[in-house]
Amino acid sequence: MTQKPEDIKVIIATDCGSTTTKAILIQYDEEKGEYRQTYRGEAPTTVESPFEDVTKGVLNSISELSELSGRELLDENNMILKKSSPSEGADIYISTSSAGGGLQMMVAGVVRSMTAESAERAALGAGAIVMDVIASNDHRLPHEQIERIRQLRPDMILLSGGIDGGTKSHVVDLAELISAADPKPRLGIGFKLPVIYAGNRDAREEVSGTLEEKVDLVIVDNLRPVLEKENLGPARDKIHDMFMEHVMQQAPGYKKLMEWTDSPIMPTPGAVGAIIERVAQLYDLQVVGVDIGGATTDVFSVFVDPEDEKPVFNRTVSANLGMSYSISNILAEATLPNISRWVPFPIDERELRNQIKNKMIRPTTIPQTLHSLAVEQAIAREALRLAFVQHKSFATTLKGVQKQRTIADAFVQTGTEGTIVNMMNLDLLVGSGGVLSHAPRRNQSAMMMIDAFRPEGITRLAVDSIFMMPHLGVLSEVHPKAATEVFLKDCLVYIGTCIAPVGQIKESKDVMKYSIDLPQGRQEGMLRQGEMLLFPLGVGEKASAVFEPTGKADVGAGKGTRVETVVHGGVVGLILDGRGRPLMTVPDDKDARIQQMLSWLENLKVYNMDELKALGRA
Amino acid sequence: MSIWEKLLQIDRRIIYLLVFLAAIIPFLFPAGLEVNTTREVQSIYDFIENLAPGTPILLAADYDPQTQAENGPQAQAVLRHMFKKDLRVVIMTLSQDGAALAEMFSNSVAREYQKRRWEDYTYLGYKPYPSIIILSLGQDFRISYPRDYYNRKLDDIPMMQDIRNLDDVAAVIEIGGGNVCHMWLTYAHERYKVPLALGVTAVSGPQYYPFLQSGQLFGLLGGLKGAAEYETLMDGEYTRLDLPRKAIQGMNVQNFVHVLIVILTVVGNVAFFAIRRRERRAS
Amino acid sequence: MKRRVPMLIVSITGFLLTIQYFSPHPASEMFYNNALDWLVIIGIFAMPLGIYSMVRIQFHKVIRRSTGWGYSVIALISLFTMLGLGYTDKCLENGTFFMKLFEYVYIPIQATMFSLLAFYIASAAYRAFRARNLLATIVLTSAVIVMLGRVPIGWAIHPLIPWLADWIMNNPNMAAQRAITIGLGLGAASTAMKIVLGIERSYMGME
Amino acid sequence: MQTSGYRQAFRILIIVMLWAATPAGSLGVEPEDAGTGLPVIPPMNLVAADTPNDNGNGITLRWDCPPGDDGSGAVISGYVVLRSENSREGYLETAVLGPGTAKYIDNGPAADPVTGEKIHFIRNKPYYYRVAARYASGYRAVSGASGPVQGRAQWFHDGKIPVLTATVLFFALVILYIQKARLQGSELYVRPIAGMKEIDNAIGRATEMGRPILYVLGLGSPEDIATIASYTILARVARKTAEYRTELIVPCNEPIVMTIAQETVRNAYMEAGHPDAYSDDMVFFVTSMQFAYVAAVNGLMLREKTATNCYFGKFYAESLLLSETGNIAGSIQVAGTDEVAQLPFFVTTCDYTLIGEELYAASAYLGRDPLLLGALKAQDFAKALVMILIVAGAVLMSFGIDWLLEIITVRM
């Protein structure tokens, strides 16, 4: 980058997805002194035949931007006009890509739960799809591991293992496995497969001796220099570089696109992760972001590790949890009773199965009736819940760390298995992906997110309106200020705040006394177990509130401890969730269940109630 | 780094040095504080005090050189009391390394009282496999110990003539540590109902309180404190014989070290809370 | 077969010894005494095995010049010196070289090792005695009381301290010890039963 | 002690009353004690019977002391027990007892007054007994003979019925729960033990660090339950080290323990499919001296820089010496012992500690074998029973009801 950040006034960003290429325009508002996203264009992606040139789609989307904004962005040669003037051009152009299946990687480490897991975290964090993890203790024989590497043909391999000064033999063995497999890259015949070595410093010589001939070996700092610390940055950056240099080079048109962009192209999920991590860091927030797609669901989170009290970023990809291609799998994993518990009317199994199969065959269909909308949203809840369960089990504290004990530990000793996901500490929950971003009512998005993620205490909810997180992720590498400003102001559509006391309280007993100073007057009352309440509080509005949980309940300050705070509004408002955590069990009886569901949905204005009740009677 | 943090991350060697000093200084300036006596020690004293002269009693000195600092003064104090009361003492050991120790201390204490070997006391020596030995004592001393430490036949030892088995001794006083105490409890006391008292190291002391309360032990000497209490009870005797009261001297050292540990604990906690409070305020 | 036979022996012996406990009959006594004799014999036979293992390991270390092989040389020399001296008839009498080594080398070394505990306890207490929560605070307070109550200074500060220390030892401590003992007893009984039933086989090097 | 004192006093009172109520002369002519003026009365109501619950080497004699015996020896200085194979003659002294004695178990030799030869007590031989009271004044009053009576061996000790009941009950419980566990499979819930779970991580740590793992079986003998539990954990650790290809060091304190440990490790390596990686040098004997052992193991820790130290078994004073050294060396340490006194040391210096029974439960926990799980559940149930008994006993005894105590008391 040659430009100074303050000289950047107009930004074009594109995200080349597998089906559509989305472009956004970000402009600096001189009057308010802030960056805002102004226009948005979309065009089909043109990676595959007949075009086989990704830039065509990019240009189409940008010309749409141009038309909408009335700003000349392309020159006569159909090139992006660089250097902005008040009426034309842009200062920088950046892009992400997930076309062509994204970045597919294989990672290897010594111990599955230690360096191999760190390597997996690095690869996922960089936006890759991890096809397999090879470890010294993965219970596979060497020939099986070799076979697997050959079979999967990853775009890249990340090899780690051993702390600095630690084991050499295991790492060299892994290098030998890779060497023996002699893997060839998926794209671009004749190229050497990129392998990043981020393991024991002392084993570098041996590893390069083993691998240099056969692969394109790059050495970076150890991603686990000591067991107590992860250093994923260098490996992640190197993955991005190698993604550009190797994988992108091979895809149709990308060579040209890379020349256009002012910053390296990032894999889409990597970019989403980057913006979430940046925002969390900048505003000291603990965040969960979720992107539910057709085939996969990505969960991103930044939580503070209780061990060393530093924020840790995690990303997981639930490859089999998606709302179209893999919708059948949701049914299989979640099981029918778990899905039907969220459906507010009687539904039989066959009906449900039919709808699911239809969706799988015609992935692009959008629910046309309230009936199918409610069912789809019930399925989405389970997909999100399962993805989050997977995320929680992955986002753990580091394993194999020495503990300093005191006598207090004589009574309770916790292992290092613990997840770092602590919902009570969560500040912001961001949803994106069709089913959340494009729900007919935001209230539905809110309900789905609360039911699936079960936020605890006081949590702000938001959705990504037009899916611009990837764009902002790349932008954050170039111009963090612009990226975070746009993220908070334009990218996120605030739904509101959920206040959910934790604790198991008997049915219809008092949970929490509340007193909220809403603009239209003070609201006071008692939240009862099993009750959900909604108070309108608009976008940008704030209200001071006092919550006094009863003895067994906790809204963040401890059991029965009063909390005085300021809550933020949103398109939906304030949601008081009195269902307890863990979430109260759903009655077995069908009628009771539906009755209960209806009362929640009615209070939260989720659906058109008359229509919904009619469905129940039908 | 604040002073508190520095204090918490202090080099352990400094603590070692402090302990070392706390152990040395009392030797230079003996404080001579009074030792209070406890019920469990008093009861051993009373038991022996009330025995008629000539009553046989068994002293099992099952301790090793490593615990001699604690067990040694216990055994000596108890043996002195036994000799003072003119009891007939049978001494034995179930600890390999304790054999020589037991011999040394029994002979030296006997000299103080001009007691004669084989008439006033007998040292049986060491035999391996404690549980088996204890069981056999219930039947007959001669099964495991046909001869004493000095290779004299038990049948030829005058004082052993009417001492056949555990039934014939007034009590067993076991000085030792670890498993062997439990064996005396299970095999000697439970099986043969012989009254039993223990002298154990301070560390293992707490384990034996339940047996004290249930009456399975009639007394307990815990660590150096137990020995010091016994020495206090026997005070006149030590003065008369002009003997050093080793346990009471040792208590002085223990005094300092215990106080040091208490201070260290308090300082550690103060530092811990100071840091925690600052962190809370910061966040 | 290789595993069946030993297991059968264990089961039968275990069962018979259980019965033996309930029978005061001389036959049962004889069986018990025989069993004890076997134990002694086996124990003695195992000793040369141990010494062989120890000598072999140290010897290998010396030959391979592995880290600290000098210590191995000293270990071997000490072993054979004591073995040689111990072989003489009068080794146990006072004043012999064997006894001098015992008295002036062995005993002080052992006592020194034991006294290291004081240093380690002090540093462990400094590091780990933290009143992090209520339970830890209770433990900490009782520890301080008992520590003071067990030395004369506690009595000097206030007679209540030794009294409290005694009370702690005789009541809460005793109750907890007893509870643990009961648990351990049942655990031991169930393990013994598992061995007799052939469920637990780890003592034979099997799982 | 106290009750028997009362009983004694009570008995004497009855005898005195009996004696007072007896018409003079009916007991025959008794010489008067010169000192007290009381008549010289022999021990009365002598009963000789086979000692119950013994090996036949004993006959229990009980008698009533004459009224003059107040236990002080002032009037009656003691008793002499006489035994004969014939009711009329040949009575030999077998025991001399102090004043106040009213019971004696005879199983010792009798001395022949002429030859001095010792005539041993013989099982199953009929004997007659008399007991003579020795008066301080020199009189000797001999009781009437009791017998014939034989010392017989019993096959069953009826004082141990409570133990037998408990054993059978516990045995039944174990069998019952094992059956139940078989039906339920390994689904039985076992409370997670952090220390057990963390062993794998600790081995992983050693692997990543490229350093060995130290496994200490403690100072226990091979038959200690703690040591037996330790073998199980060792098997698991060895299987993992074989799998991870990490070095394992097992220094032993007892030759038999060493032999078993060698077998355990060898089998584990075989099961893990790496029999070639095992060598006898991994498991070796050091010394059976407590502190010499500590010195050796501490030396190992510091020289070999072990990444992970496991201590499972019986530990005494060496616990802190070992674990503090490991702590200084920065190793991850996992410990477990049933030696309660050592637990505080382990808790403060180790990363994870299994407390007491948790160690015994380790095999069930690791294996998840329904059989072992069942036994564990039976143990829990038995513990509940013990708790109920304790509470019930405490309540009953508070009200002075002692039949429960009577039932469960073991008379040895």
mmCIF file of C-alpha atoms in Angstrom, chain D residues 79-268:
data_model
loop_
_atom_site.group_PDB
_atom_site.id
_atom_site.type_symbol
_atom_site.label_atom_id
_atom_site.label_comp_id
_atom_site.label_asym_id
_atom_site.label_seq_id
_atom_site.Cartn_x
_atom_site.Cartn_y
_atom_site.Cartn_z
ATOM 1 C CA TYR D 79 -5.426 -68.108 92.938
ATOM 2 C CA VAL D 80 -3.755 -71.209 91.649
ATOM 3 C CA VAL D 81 -5.253 -73.125 88.762
ATOM 4 C CA LEU D 82 -4.850 -76.879 89.030
ATOM 5 C CA ARG D 83 -5.305 -79.316 86.204
ATOM 6 C CA SER D 84 -5.437 -83.084 86.142
ATOM 7 C CA GLU D 85 -6.328 -85.883 83.804
ATOM 8 C CA ASN D 86 -8.002 -87.597 86.710
ATOM 9 C CA SER D 87 -10.779 -86.192 88.838
ATOM 10 C CA ARG D 88 -9.299 -87.209 92.170
ATOM 11 C CA GLU D 89 -5.564 -86.868 91.980
ATOM 12 C CA GLY D 90 -2.599 -85.703 90.008
ATOM 13 C CA TYR D 91 -3.555 -82.035 90.010
ATOM 14 C CA LEU D 92 -0.710 -79.907 88.722
ATOM 15 C CA GLU D 93 -0.366 -76.148 88.820
ATOM 16 C CA THR D 94 -0.878 -74.530 85.454
ATOM 17 C CA ALA D 95 -1.227 -70.920 86.427
ATOM 18 C CA VAL D 96 -0.790 -68.540 89.318
ATOM 19 C CA LEU D 97 -3.157 -65.600 89.197
ATOM 20 C CA GLY D 98 -3.490 -62.358 91.060
ATOM 21 C CA PRO D 99 -6.295 -61.448 93.466
ATOM 22 C CA GLY D 100 -9.688 -60.517 92.086
ATOM 23 C CA THR D 101 -9.417 -62.932 89.166
ATOM 24 C CA ALA D 102 -12.499 -64.927 88.362
ATOM 25 C CA LYS D 103 -11.739 -66.165 84.882
ATOM 26 C CA TYR D 104 -8.889 -67.968 83.256
ATOM 27 C CA ILE D 105 -8.292 -69.569 79.908
ATOM 28 C CA ASP D 106 -6.054 -72.543 80.309
ATOM 29 C CA ASN D 107 -3.885 -73.587 77.420
ATOM 30 C CA GLY D 108 -0.426 -73.555 78.906
ATOM 31 C CA PRO D 109 1.867 -76.193 80.256
ATOM 32 C CA ALA D 110 1.634 -77.520 83.777
ATOM 33 C CA ALA D 111 4.800 -78.102 85.720
ATOM 34 C CA ASP D 112 5.385 -81.483 87.287
ATOM 35 C CA PRO D 113 6.359 -80.761 90.910
ATOM 36 C CA VAL D 114 8.650 -83.741 91.045
ATOM 37 C CA THR D 115 10.522 -83.761 87.774
ATOM 38 C CA GLY D 116 9.958 -80.109 86.850
ATOM 39 C CA GLU D 117 8.948 -81.366 83.436
ATOM 40 C CA LYS D 118 6.454 -79.334 81.507
ATOM 41 C CA ILE D 119 3.289 -81.116 80.632
ATOM 42 C CA HIS D 120 1.647 -79.410 77.709
ATOM 43 C CA PHE D 121 -2.010 -78.839 77.208
ATOM 44 C CA ILE D 122 -3.397 -81.258 74.662
ATOM 45 C CA ARG D 123 -6.400 -80.661 72.518
ATOM 46 C CA ASN D 124 -9.330 -83.092 72.822
ATOM 47 C CA LYS D 125 -7.995 -84.591 76.042
ATOM 48 C CA PRO D 126 -10.402 -84.643 79.017
ATOM 49 C CA TYR D 127 -9.190 -82.579 81.949
ATOM 50 C CA TYR D 128 -10.412 -81.863 85.452
ATOM 51 C CA TYR D 129 -9.862 -78.539 87.134
ATOM 52 C CA ARG D 130 -9.730 -77.155 90.612
ATOM 53 C CA VAL D 131 -8.910 -73.648 91.681
ATOM 54 C CA ALA D 132 -7.261 -72.851 94.960
ATOM 55 C CA ALA D 133 -7.561 -69.550 96.721
ATOM 56 C CA ARG D 134 -4.381 -68.493 98.453
ATOM 57 C CA TYR D 135 -5.003 -66.595 101.628
ATOM 58 C CA ALA D 136 -2.578 -64.039 102.782
ATOM 59 C CA SER D 137 -2.423 -65.859 106.057
ATOM 60 C CA GLY D 138 -1.006 -68.883 104.244
ATOM 61 C CA TYR D 139 -4.183 -70.950 104.026
ATOM 62 C CA ARG D 140 -4.982 -72.503 100.784
ATOM 63 C CA ALA D 141 -8.636 -73.338 100.062
ATOM 64 C CA VAL D 142 -9.245 -75.611 97.129
ATOM 65 C CA SER D 143 -12.511 -75.671 95.252
ATOM 66 C CA GLY D 144 -14.353 -78.723 94.126
ATOM 67 C CA ALA D 145 -13.346 -80.296 90.811
ATOM 68 C CA SER D 146 -14.985 -79.428 87.561
ATOM 69 C CA GLY D 147 -14.795 -81.690 84.583
ATOM 70 C CA PRO D 148 -14.146 -83.655 82.592
ATOM 71 C CA VAL D 149 -13.869 -81.089 79.861
ATOM 72 C CA GLN D 150 -12.076 -81.184 76.549
ATOM 73 C CA GLY D 151 -10.530 -78.389 74.539
ATOM 74 C CA ARG D 152 -12.189 -78.689 71.195
ATOM 75 C CA ALA D 153 -11.455 -76.813 67.984
ATOM 76 C CA GLN D 154 -14.344 -75.055 66.288
ATOM 77 C CA TRP D 155 -14.750 -74.876 62.555
ATOM 78 C CA PHE D 156 -16.645 -71.651 62.725
ATOM 79 C CA HIS D 157 -16.096 -68.562 64.846
ATOM 80 C CA ASP D 158 -19.584 -67.391 65.751
ATOM 81 C CA GLY D 159 -18.310 -64.055 67.038
ATOM 82 C CA LYS D 160 -17.532 -63.190 63.476
ATOM 83 C CA ILE D 161 -21.077 -63.594 62.242
ATOM 84 C CA PRO D 162 -21.421 -59.838 61.668
ATOM 85 C CA VAL D 163 -18.303 -59.894 59.486
ATOM 86 C CA LEU D 164 -19.621 -62.877 57.571
ATOM 87 C CA THR D 165 -22.975 -61.212 57.100
ATOM 88 C CA ALA D 166 -21.359 -58.055 55.859
ATOM 89 C CA THR D 167 -19.072 -59.995 53.558
ATOM 90 C CA VAL D 168 -21.886 -62.035 52.065
ATOM 91 C CA LEU D 169 -24.031 -58.951 51.705
ATOM 92 C CA PHE D 170 -21.282 -57.021 49.997
ATOM 93 C CA PHE D 171 -20.452 -59.960 47.772
ATOM 94 C CA ALA D 172 -24.107 -60.196 46.778
ATOM 95 C CA LEU D 173 -24.204 -56.479 46.099
ATOM 96 C CA VAL D 174 -21.163 -56.674 43.866
ATOM 97 C CA ILE D 175 -22.612 -59.580 41.920
ATOM 98 C CA LEU D 176 -25.980 -57.852 41.655
ATOM 99 C CA TYR D 177 -24.537 -54.615 40.372
ATOM 100 C CA ILE D 178 -22.234 -56.394 37.979
ATOM 101 C CA GLN D 179 -25.268 -58.150 36.534
ATOM 102 C CA LYS D 180 -27.047 -54.846 36.291
ATOM 103 C CA ALA D 181 -24.065 -53.235 34.635
ATOM 104 C CA ARG D 182 -23.874 -56.081 32.134
ATOM 105 C CA LEU D 183 -27.434 -55.384 31.107
ATOM 106 C CA GLN D 184 -26.937 -51.644 30.908
ATOM 107 C CA GLY D 185 -23.598 -51.882 29.152
ATOM 108 C CA SER D 186 -21.047 -49.233 29.895
ATOM 109 C CA GLU D 187 -23.704 -46.563 30.185
ATOM 110 C CA LEU D 188 -23.444 -46.409 33.956
ATOM 111 C CA TYR D 189 -22.582 -42.920 35.022
ATOM 112 C CA VAL D 190 -19.244 -42.425 36.695
ATOM 113 C CA ARG D 191 -18.352 -39.005 38.003
ATOM 114 C CA PRO D 192 -15.604 -37.627 35.800
ATOM 115 C CA ILE D 193 -12.228 -37.421 37.476
ATOM 116 C CA ALA D 194 -10.258 -34.537 36.006
ATOM 117 C CA GLY D 195 -6.950 -36.145 36.894
ATOM 118 C CA MET D 196 -7.720 -39.318 34.955
ATOM 119 C CA LYS D 197 -8.804 -37.382 31.913
ATOM 120 C CA GLU D 198 -5.711 -35.264 32.032
ATOM 121 C CA ILE D 199 -3.309 -38.187 31.931
ATOM 122 C CA ASP D 200 -3.658 -38.339 28.164
ATOM 123 C CA ASN D 201 -2.925 -34.649 27.890
ATOM 124 C CA ALA D 202 0.052 -35.028 30.166
ATOM 125 C CA ILE D 203 1.422 -37.768 27.929
ATOM 126 C CA GLY D 204 0.724 -35.605 24.904
ATOM 127 C CA ARG D 205 2.662 -32.824 26.526
ATOM 128 C CA ALA D 206 5.670 -35.051 27.056
ATOM 129 C CA THR D 207 5.428 -36.132 23.435
ATOM 130 C CA GLU D 208 5.343 -32.593 22.103
ATOM 131 C CA MET D 209 8.239 -31.680 24.338
ATOM 132 C CA GLY D 210 10.195 -34.740 23.302
ATOM 133 C CA ARG D 211 10.855 -35.651 26.920
ATOM 134 C CA PRO D 212 10.218 -38.819 28.911
ATOM 135 C CA ILE D 213 7.393 -39.663 31.286
ATOM 136 C CA LEU D 214 8.128 -40.802 34.807
ATOM 137 C CA TYR D 215 5.787 -43.245 36.487
ATOM 138 C CA VAL D 216 6.206 -43.929 40.196
ATOM 139 C CA LEU D 217 4.309 -46.823 41.769
ATOM 140 C CA GLY D 218 4.931 -45.660 45.292
ATOM 141 C CA LEU D 219 6.405 -47.481 48.236
ATOM 142 C CA GLY D 220 3.593 -49.970 48.636
ATOM 143 C CA SER D 221 3.979 -53.704 48.566
ATOM 144 C CA PRO D 222 2.601 -55.607 45.595
ATOM 145 C CA GLU D 223 -0.588 -56.550 47.411
ATOM 146 C CA ASP D 224 -1.563 -53.061 48.520
ATOM 147 C CA ILE D 225 -4.801 -52.015 46.923
ATOM 148 C CA ALA D 226 -3.262 -48.689 45.957
ATOM 149 C CA THR D 227 -0.448 -50.475 44.175
ATOM 150 C CA ILE D 228 -2.909 -52.734 42.406
ATOM 151 C CA ALA D 229 -4.843 -49.689 41.222
ATOM 152 C CA SER D 230 -1.569 -48.198 40.108
ATOM 153 C CA TYR D 231 -0.807 -51.148 37.828
ATOM 154 C CA THR D 232 -4.033 -50.414 35.981
ATOM 155 C CA ILE D 233 -3.132 -46.791 35.445
ATOM 156 C CA LEU D 234 0.373 -47.806 34.459
ATOM 157 C CA ALA D 235 -1.075 -50.098 31.806
ATOM 158 C CA ARG D 236 -3.039 -47.207 30.399
ATOM 159 C CA VAL D 237 -0.085 -44.837 30.498
ATOM 160 C CA ALA D 238 2.179 -47.411 28.882
ATOM 161 C CA ARG D 239 -0.330 -48.053 26.116
ATOM 162 C CA LYS D 240 -0.426 -44.334 25.408
ATOM 163 C CA THR D 241 3.334 -43.897 25.503
ATOM 164 C CA ALA D 242 3.602 -46.795 23.080
ATOM 165 C CA GLU D 243 1.063 -45.145 20.840
ATOM 166 C CA TYR D 244 2.649 -41.696 21.063
ATOM 167 C CA ARG D 245 6.137 -43.184 20.917
ATOM 168 C CA THR D 246 7.234 -41.392 24.046
ATOM 169 C CA GLU D 247 9.856 -42.595 26.465
ATOM 170 C CA LEU D 248 8.606 -44.092 29.736
ATOM 171 C CA ILE D 249 10.626 -44.504 32.926
ATOM 172 C CA VAL D 250 9.347 -46.618 35.809
ATOM 173 C CA PRO D 251 11.729 -46.787 38.767
ATOM 174 C CA CYS D 252 10.536 -49.300 41.349
ATOM 175 C CA ASN D 253 10.900 -49.569 45.048
ATOM 176 C CA GLU D 254 10.019 -53.231 45.452
ATOM 177 C CA PRO D 255 11.289 -56.171 43.434
ATOM 178 C CA ILE D 256 7.909 -57.886 43.104
ATOM 179 C CA VAL D 257 6.248 -54.641 42.154
ATOM 180 C CA MET D 258 8.955 -54.236 39.541
ATOM 181 C CA THR D 259 8.287 -57.659 38.092
ATOM 182 C CA ILE D 260 4.578 -56.970 37.815
ATOM 183 C CA ALA D 261 5.200 -53.521 36.379
ATOM 184 C CA GLN D 262 7.488 -54.983 33.743
ATOM 185 C CA GLU D 263 4.817 -57.449 32.777
ATOM 186 C CA THR D 264 2.215 -54.679 32.688
ATOM 187 C CA VAL D 265 4.279 -52.410 30.482
ATOM 188 C CA ARG D 266 5.313 -55.220 28.179
ATOM 189 C CA ASN D 267 1.694 -56.258 27.693
ATOM 190 C CA ALA D 268 0.631 -52.680 27.117
#
